[in-house]
Amino acid sequence: MKSPGSFRLFGLLLGAAAACGGGSNQPIESGTGGAGGSEPDGSGGASSAGGAAAQPGAGGAGGQAEATWPTGCAEQPASIRTEGTLVELAFELVLGGEPFLFGEPNVAPDGSTVTPLNVRFYVSHAALIGADGDLVPVDIVGPDGAPTPYGVHFYNAEDPGSAALRLRAPAGSYEGVSFIWGLHQTCNVSRPEANVAPLSEASQMTWPHTGYLFLRYEGSVAPPAEGEGGSDDPDGETATVPPAVHMGGNLFEDLAPRVEVRGALSVPASGSTGKVVRIVMDEVFGGATADVDMTGFVPPPGPVGDELLAGERLRRGLPDLTVFTFGP
């Protein structure tokens, strides 16, 4: 087991290496484009940057074969695209199909009463999903249209202004949105004490010696009232809503999960468009309390609380969960 100091030293070394490439970009598949630019004939491949192209390196519906994500963690990242349409995605928490109101009591499907007190997460490396499953990288931008610091979005339920995820995207018809739910690794290993918001220590997302939290949820849970199952479970042992979920990664491997929001999304050539994206807390809580194989889990130094185990169960179970959906 490495000491806390060695964890941080490793992070500093990785952070320094990342800083050296802060202004560069990362191609999806060696900079190729089209529906499957990684193949010699330009076919087949869900990781390409452009749309339906027949030749390797060609563009296609995505409109920009060389569109790439930043590889470093620069405070002022270079734009992926110099022009495009604003796509605004409004995050909305839901539980049991109803709005999950922050700071207020909400009745969960199991009859318990849940009051969310802290809900925060990062989004990075966003993309639109083409008809063939290809990913079209897009900029995460602020209200001024400029790329956000470090190319990430920080959602904080205490700040209504953070509910809007803004993307600058090429026109076209898409099958949904994809993004990393958390931080890509070069930002995860960066130094919070040297960063500005939203990666500063004030974010409440720093995780000593192991980078950042990707998701931080905390709340209070009251068991069902008498006659609704509460008397049969006085200790809450069968509760389906955990009081806290902390999902993160580590400094040694990229563990940030990529998630999808599936559904038709039409981006016009000019103006703007928008969608509501629901965060289904039923799925978050279900994943955090599921019976998941934890083999190989490397905990951070120090005591490992239930919130960390809940977060790791959620992270591992995400491929089988539908946490994000488009609203009506």
XYZ file of C-alpha atoms in Angstrom:
328
model
C 0.000 0.000 0.000
C 1.426 3.369 -1.036
C 1.599 6.128 1.522
C -0.544 9.284 1.089
C 2.589 11.175 0.130
C 3.428 8.787 -2.666
C -0.123 9.063 -4.048
C 0.184 12.834 -4.224
C 3.689 12.677 -5.719
C 2.400 10.406 -8.466
C -0.395 12.887 -9.096
C 2.030 15.788 -9.312
C 4.150 13.947 -11.840
C 1.131 13.090 -13.948
C -0.185 16.622 -13.620
C 3.120 18.027 -14.818
C 3.082 15.678 -17.778
C -0.474 16.714 -18.600
C 0.391 20.392 -18.361
C 3.073 19.954 -21.009
C 0.341 19.002 -23.474
C -2.270 21.453 -22.217
C -2.737 23.129 -25.570
C -2.839 19.991 -27.701
C -5.806 17.898 -28.751
C -6.592 14.184 -28.693
C -7.917 12.590 -31.890
C -10.671 10.033 -31.479
C -8.992 7.464 -33.703
C -5.630 8.786 -34.801
C -7.262 11.930 -36.123
C -9.399 10.075 -38.670
C -12.976 10.911 -39.563
C -16.067 9.498 -41.210
C -18.308 6.767 -39.872
C -15.342 4.458 -39.403
C -12.178 6.297 -40.321
C -10.035 3.916 -38.305
C -10.519 1.227 -40.962
C -8.432 1.249 -44.172
C -11.528 1.765 -46.332
C -13.014 4.373 -44.006
C -15.823 2.117 -42.811
C -17.170 0.867 -39.478
C -16.186 2.284 -36.093
C -18.064 4.016 -33.325
C -15.139 6.161 -32.263
C -14.704 8.311 -35.371
C -15.006 12.057 -35.385
C -17.039 12.822 -38.483
C -20.227 11.545 -40.023
C -20.876 9.067 -42.838
C -17.779 9.297 -45.010
C -16.413 6.745 -47.455
C -12.717 7.618 -47.414
C -10.335 7.593 -44.445
C -9.767 11.051 -43.066
C -12.837 12.433 -44.808
C -15.526 14.504 -43.110
C -19.170 13.511 -43.361
C -22.290 14.487 -41.463
C -20.215 15.521 -38.485
C -18.750 18.215 -40.716
C -15.247 18.205 -39.250
C -13.157 15.055 -39.502
C -10.360 16.409 -37.325
C -12.572 17.511 -34.432
C -10.806 16.376 -31.272
C -10.961 16.605 -27.509
C -8.205 18.385 -25.562
C -5.581 16.007 -24.196
C -4.322 18.346 -21.501
C -6.085 20.255 -18.774
C -5.544 23.855 -19.829
C -7.486 26.531 -17.970
C -8.262 28.097 -21.345
C -8.606 25.168 -23.743
C -8.517 25.582 -27.497
C -11.877 25.389 -29.236
C -12.776 22.091 -30.847
C -14.853 23.987 -33.407
C -14.656 27.632 -34.436
C -18.383 27.810 -35.234
C -21.575 25.895 -34.621
C -25.026 26.002 -33.096
C -25.674 26.383 -29.379
C -27.292 23.300 -27.849
C -28.524 23.870 -24.292
C -29.242 20.827 -22.138
C -31.098 21.575 -18.903
C -30.393 19.036 -16.152
C -33.364 18.072 -13.989
C -33.265 15.693 -11.012
C -36.166 13.229 -10.810
C -37.164 10.485 -8.367
C -40.083 8.154 -8.969
C -40.939 10.128 -12.089
C -41.374 13.366 -10.116
C -39.035 16.334 -9.656
C -36.459 15.585 -6.948
C -36.496 18.895 -5.092
C -33.199 19.972 -3.619
C -33.260 20.793 0.089
C -36.857 19.607 0.440
C -38.409 16.302 1.555
C -39.268 13.966 -1.326
C -41.171 10.698 -1.060
C -39.198 7.838 -2.613
C -40.858 4.833 -4.290
C -40.047 2.698 -1.212
C -42.020 5.083 0.990
C -39.020 6.698 2.644
C -38.597 10.473 2.746
C -35.434 11.774 1.111
C -34.032 15.296 1.413
C -31.075 15.948 -0.925
C -28.525 18.246 0.710
C -25.589 18.067 -1.714
C -25.663 17.096 -5.400
C -22.617 17.908 -7.523
C -20.960 16.356 -10.548
C -18.636 17.077 -13.459
C -19.214 16.622 -17.193
C -16.365 16.547 -19.717
C -15.496 15.358 -23.251
C -19.015 15.816 -24.622
C -20.066 14.525 -28.036
C -23.129 14.063 -30.198
C -24.016 10.537 -31.305
C -24.292 10.080 -35.060
C -26.695 7.744 -36.830
C -24.066 4.990 -36.960
C -23.010 5.456 -33.347
C -20.031 7.602 -34.238
C -19.104 10.300 -31.715
C -18.866 13.905 -32.872
C -16.832 15.899 -30.300
C -18.282 19.275 -29.328
C -17.200 22.191 -27.167
C -18.608 22.696 -23.696
C -19.147 26.446 -23.583
C -20.303 29.127 -21.186
C -23.023 31.755 -21.683
C -20.522 33.831 -23.689
C -19.928 30.997 -26.159
C -16.301 30.501 -25.138
C -15.035 27.086 -23.973
C -15.447 26.667 -20.232
C -12.325 26.508 -18.034
C -10.614 23.142 -18.542
C -13.388 22.186 -20.979
C -15.614 20.871 -18.184
C -19.055 21.635 -16.809
C -19.756 21.615 -13.077
C -23.299 20.928 -11.899
C -24.157 22.085 -8.385
C -27.770 21.754 -7.254
C -27.298 24.800 -5.012
C -26.602 26.929 -8.102
C -29.580 27.019 -10.522
C -27.336 28.567 -13.172
C -25.249 25.399 -13.331
C -28.205 23.299 -14.530
C -27.602 24.294 -18.164
C -24.956 22.340 -20.054
C -24.161 24.329 -23.201
C -22.568 22.745 -26.260
C -21.346 24.259 -29.532
C -22.196 21.672 -32.169
C -22.372 21.216 -35.947
C -25.773 21.130 -37.607
C -27.314 17.739 -38.296
C -29.568 14.992 -37.013
C -28.237 12.932 -34.125
C -29.231 9.985 -31.978
C -28.327 11.588 -28.664
C -25.535 12.992 -26.533
C -22.557 11.304 -24.901
C -20.200 12.632 -22.243
C -17.795 11.612 -19.532
C -19.615 11.746 -16.197
C -16.697 13.126 -14.281
C -13.268 14.345 -15.352
C -11.023 12.991 -18.052
C -7.812 11.728 -16.525
C -5.515 14.674 -17.271
C -7.789 16.937 -15.238
C -8.396 14.280 -12.596
C -4.680 14.163 -11.766
C -4.245 17.965 -11.800
C -3.555 19.956 -8.624
C -6.666 21.536 -7.044
C -4.570 24.066 -5.144
C -3.251 25.400 -8.461
C -6.575 25.365 -10.330
C -9.358 27.920 -10.660
C -13.076 27.132 -10.502
C -14.580 24.668 -11.157
C -11.497 22.571 -10.348
C -10.427 24.563 -7.306
C -10.640 23.273 -3.765
C -13.793 25.376 -3.294
C -15.642 22.899 -5.510
C -15.988 20.478 -2.560
C -15.029 17.767 -5.057
C -11.379 17.286 -4.154
C -10.460 13.835 -2.910
C -7.156 13.793 -0.957
C -4.417 11.832 -2.721
C -6.752 10.409 -5.384
C -7.821 13.295 -7.619
C -11.422 14.504 -7.714
C -14.843 13.110 -7.027
C -16.899 12.742 -10.206
C -20.247 12.724 -8.375
C -21.014 13.825 -4.841
C -24.453 13.125 -3.421
C -25.498 13.508 0.225
C -28.918 13.650 1.839
C -31.044 12.665 4.782
C -33.321 9.643 4.676
C -36.311 9.003 6.964
C -37.795 5.477 6.909
C -41.382 4.868 5.790
C -44.044 5.857 8.294
C -45.785 3.314 10.539
C -47.928 1.040 8.441
C -45.852 1.638 5.288
C -43.119 -0.834 6.039
C -41.228 1.200 8.614
C -42.153 -0.959 11.621
C -40.784 -4.059 9.903
C -37.424 -2.412 9.255
C -36.565 -0.232 12.273
C -32.871 -0.082 11.379
C -33.402 0.730 7.735
C -31.531 -2.387 6.602
C -33.673 -2.791 3.497
C -33.675 0.898 2.563
C -33.150 1.517 -1.146
C -31.895 5.102 -0.800
C -28.334 5.520 0.528
C -27.546 8.658 2.563
C -24.437 9.399 0.492
C -22.818 8.399 -2.805
C -19.267 9.485 -3.666
C -18.139 8.304 -7.099
C -14.568 8.901 -8.226
C -11.518 7.303 -9.798
C -7.846 7.147 -8.911
C -4.519 8.544 -10.077
C -3.295 5.430 -11.823
C -5.959 4.597 -14.394
C -8.755 6.373 -16.211
C -11.971 5.235 -14.502
C -14.306 8.099 -15.423
C -17.415 6.537 -17.029
C -18.820 7.605 -20.380
C -22.615 7.772 -20.424
C -25.221 8.365 -23.110
C -28.510 10.217 -23.396
C -30.358 8.500 -26.241
C -33.058 10.156 -28.317
C -33.537 12.169 -31.481
C -31.695 15.487 -31.443
C -31.879 17.867 -34.383
C -29.348 20.699 -34.477
C -30.296 23.555 -36.847
C -27.760 25.389 -38.961
C -28.307 28.622 -37.049
C -29.831 29.903 -33.854
C -30.026 27.511 -30.922
C -31.848 24.440 -29.656
C -32.347 22.740 -26.342
C -33.515 19.679 -24.458
C -34.285 18.717 -20.881
C -32.009 15.972 -19.561
C -33.417 14.117 -16.580
C -31.070 12.624 -14.004
C -32.958 9.573 -12.796
C -32.028 9.301 -9.133
C -33.876 5.967 -8.869
C -31.150 4.545 -11.121
C -28.383 6.284 -9.152
C -29.647 4.897 -5.854
C -30.332 1.482 -7.362
C -26.813 1.250 -8.751
C -25.275 2.462 -5.485
C -27.040 -0.252 -3.460
C -26.817 -3.112 -5.997
C -24.971 -6.363 -5.386
C -21.938 -5.646 -7.565
C -18.671 -7.584 -7.845
C -16.069 -5.286 -6.247
C -13.045 -7.385 -7.202
C -10.030 -5.211 -7.904
C -11.380 -2.124 -6.161
C -8.450 0.018 -5.011
C -9.663 2.277 -2.180
C -8.026 5.606 -1.394
C -5.731 5.827 1.635
C -7.491 5.955 4.990
C -10.861 4.662 6.131
C -13.273 3.620 3.385
C -16.800 4.768 4.165
C -20.048 3.394 2.829
C -20.344 6.410 0.522
C -17.193 5.368 -1.379
C -18.393 1.795 -1.772
C -21.774 3.087 -2.954
C -20.019 5.262 -5.528
C -17.902 2.405 -6.827
C -20.931 0.127 -7.113
C -22.662 2.844 -9.112
C -19.644 3.378 -11.375
C -19.341 -0.322 -12.142
C -23.054 -0.752 -12.728
C -23.529 2.232 -15.062
C -23.464 0.191 -18.318
C -26.685 -1.495 -17.178
C -28.352 1.666 -15.860
C -30.221 4.498 -17.558
C -29.272 7.436 -15.389
C -29.733 10.145 -18.032
C -32.809 10.473 -20.258
C -34.300 13.214 -22.395
C -37.346 14.838 -20.871
C -40.569 15.582 -22.739
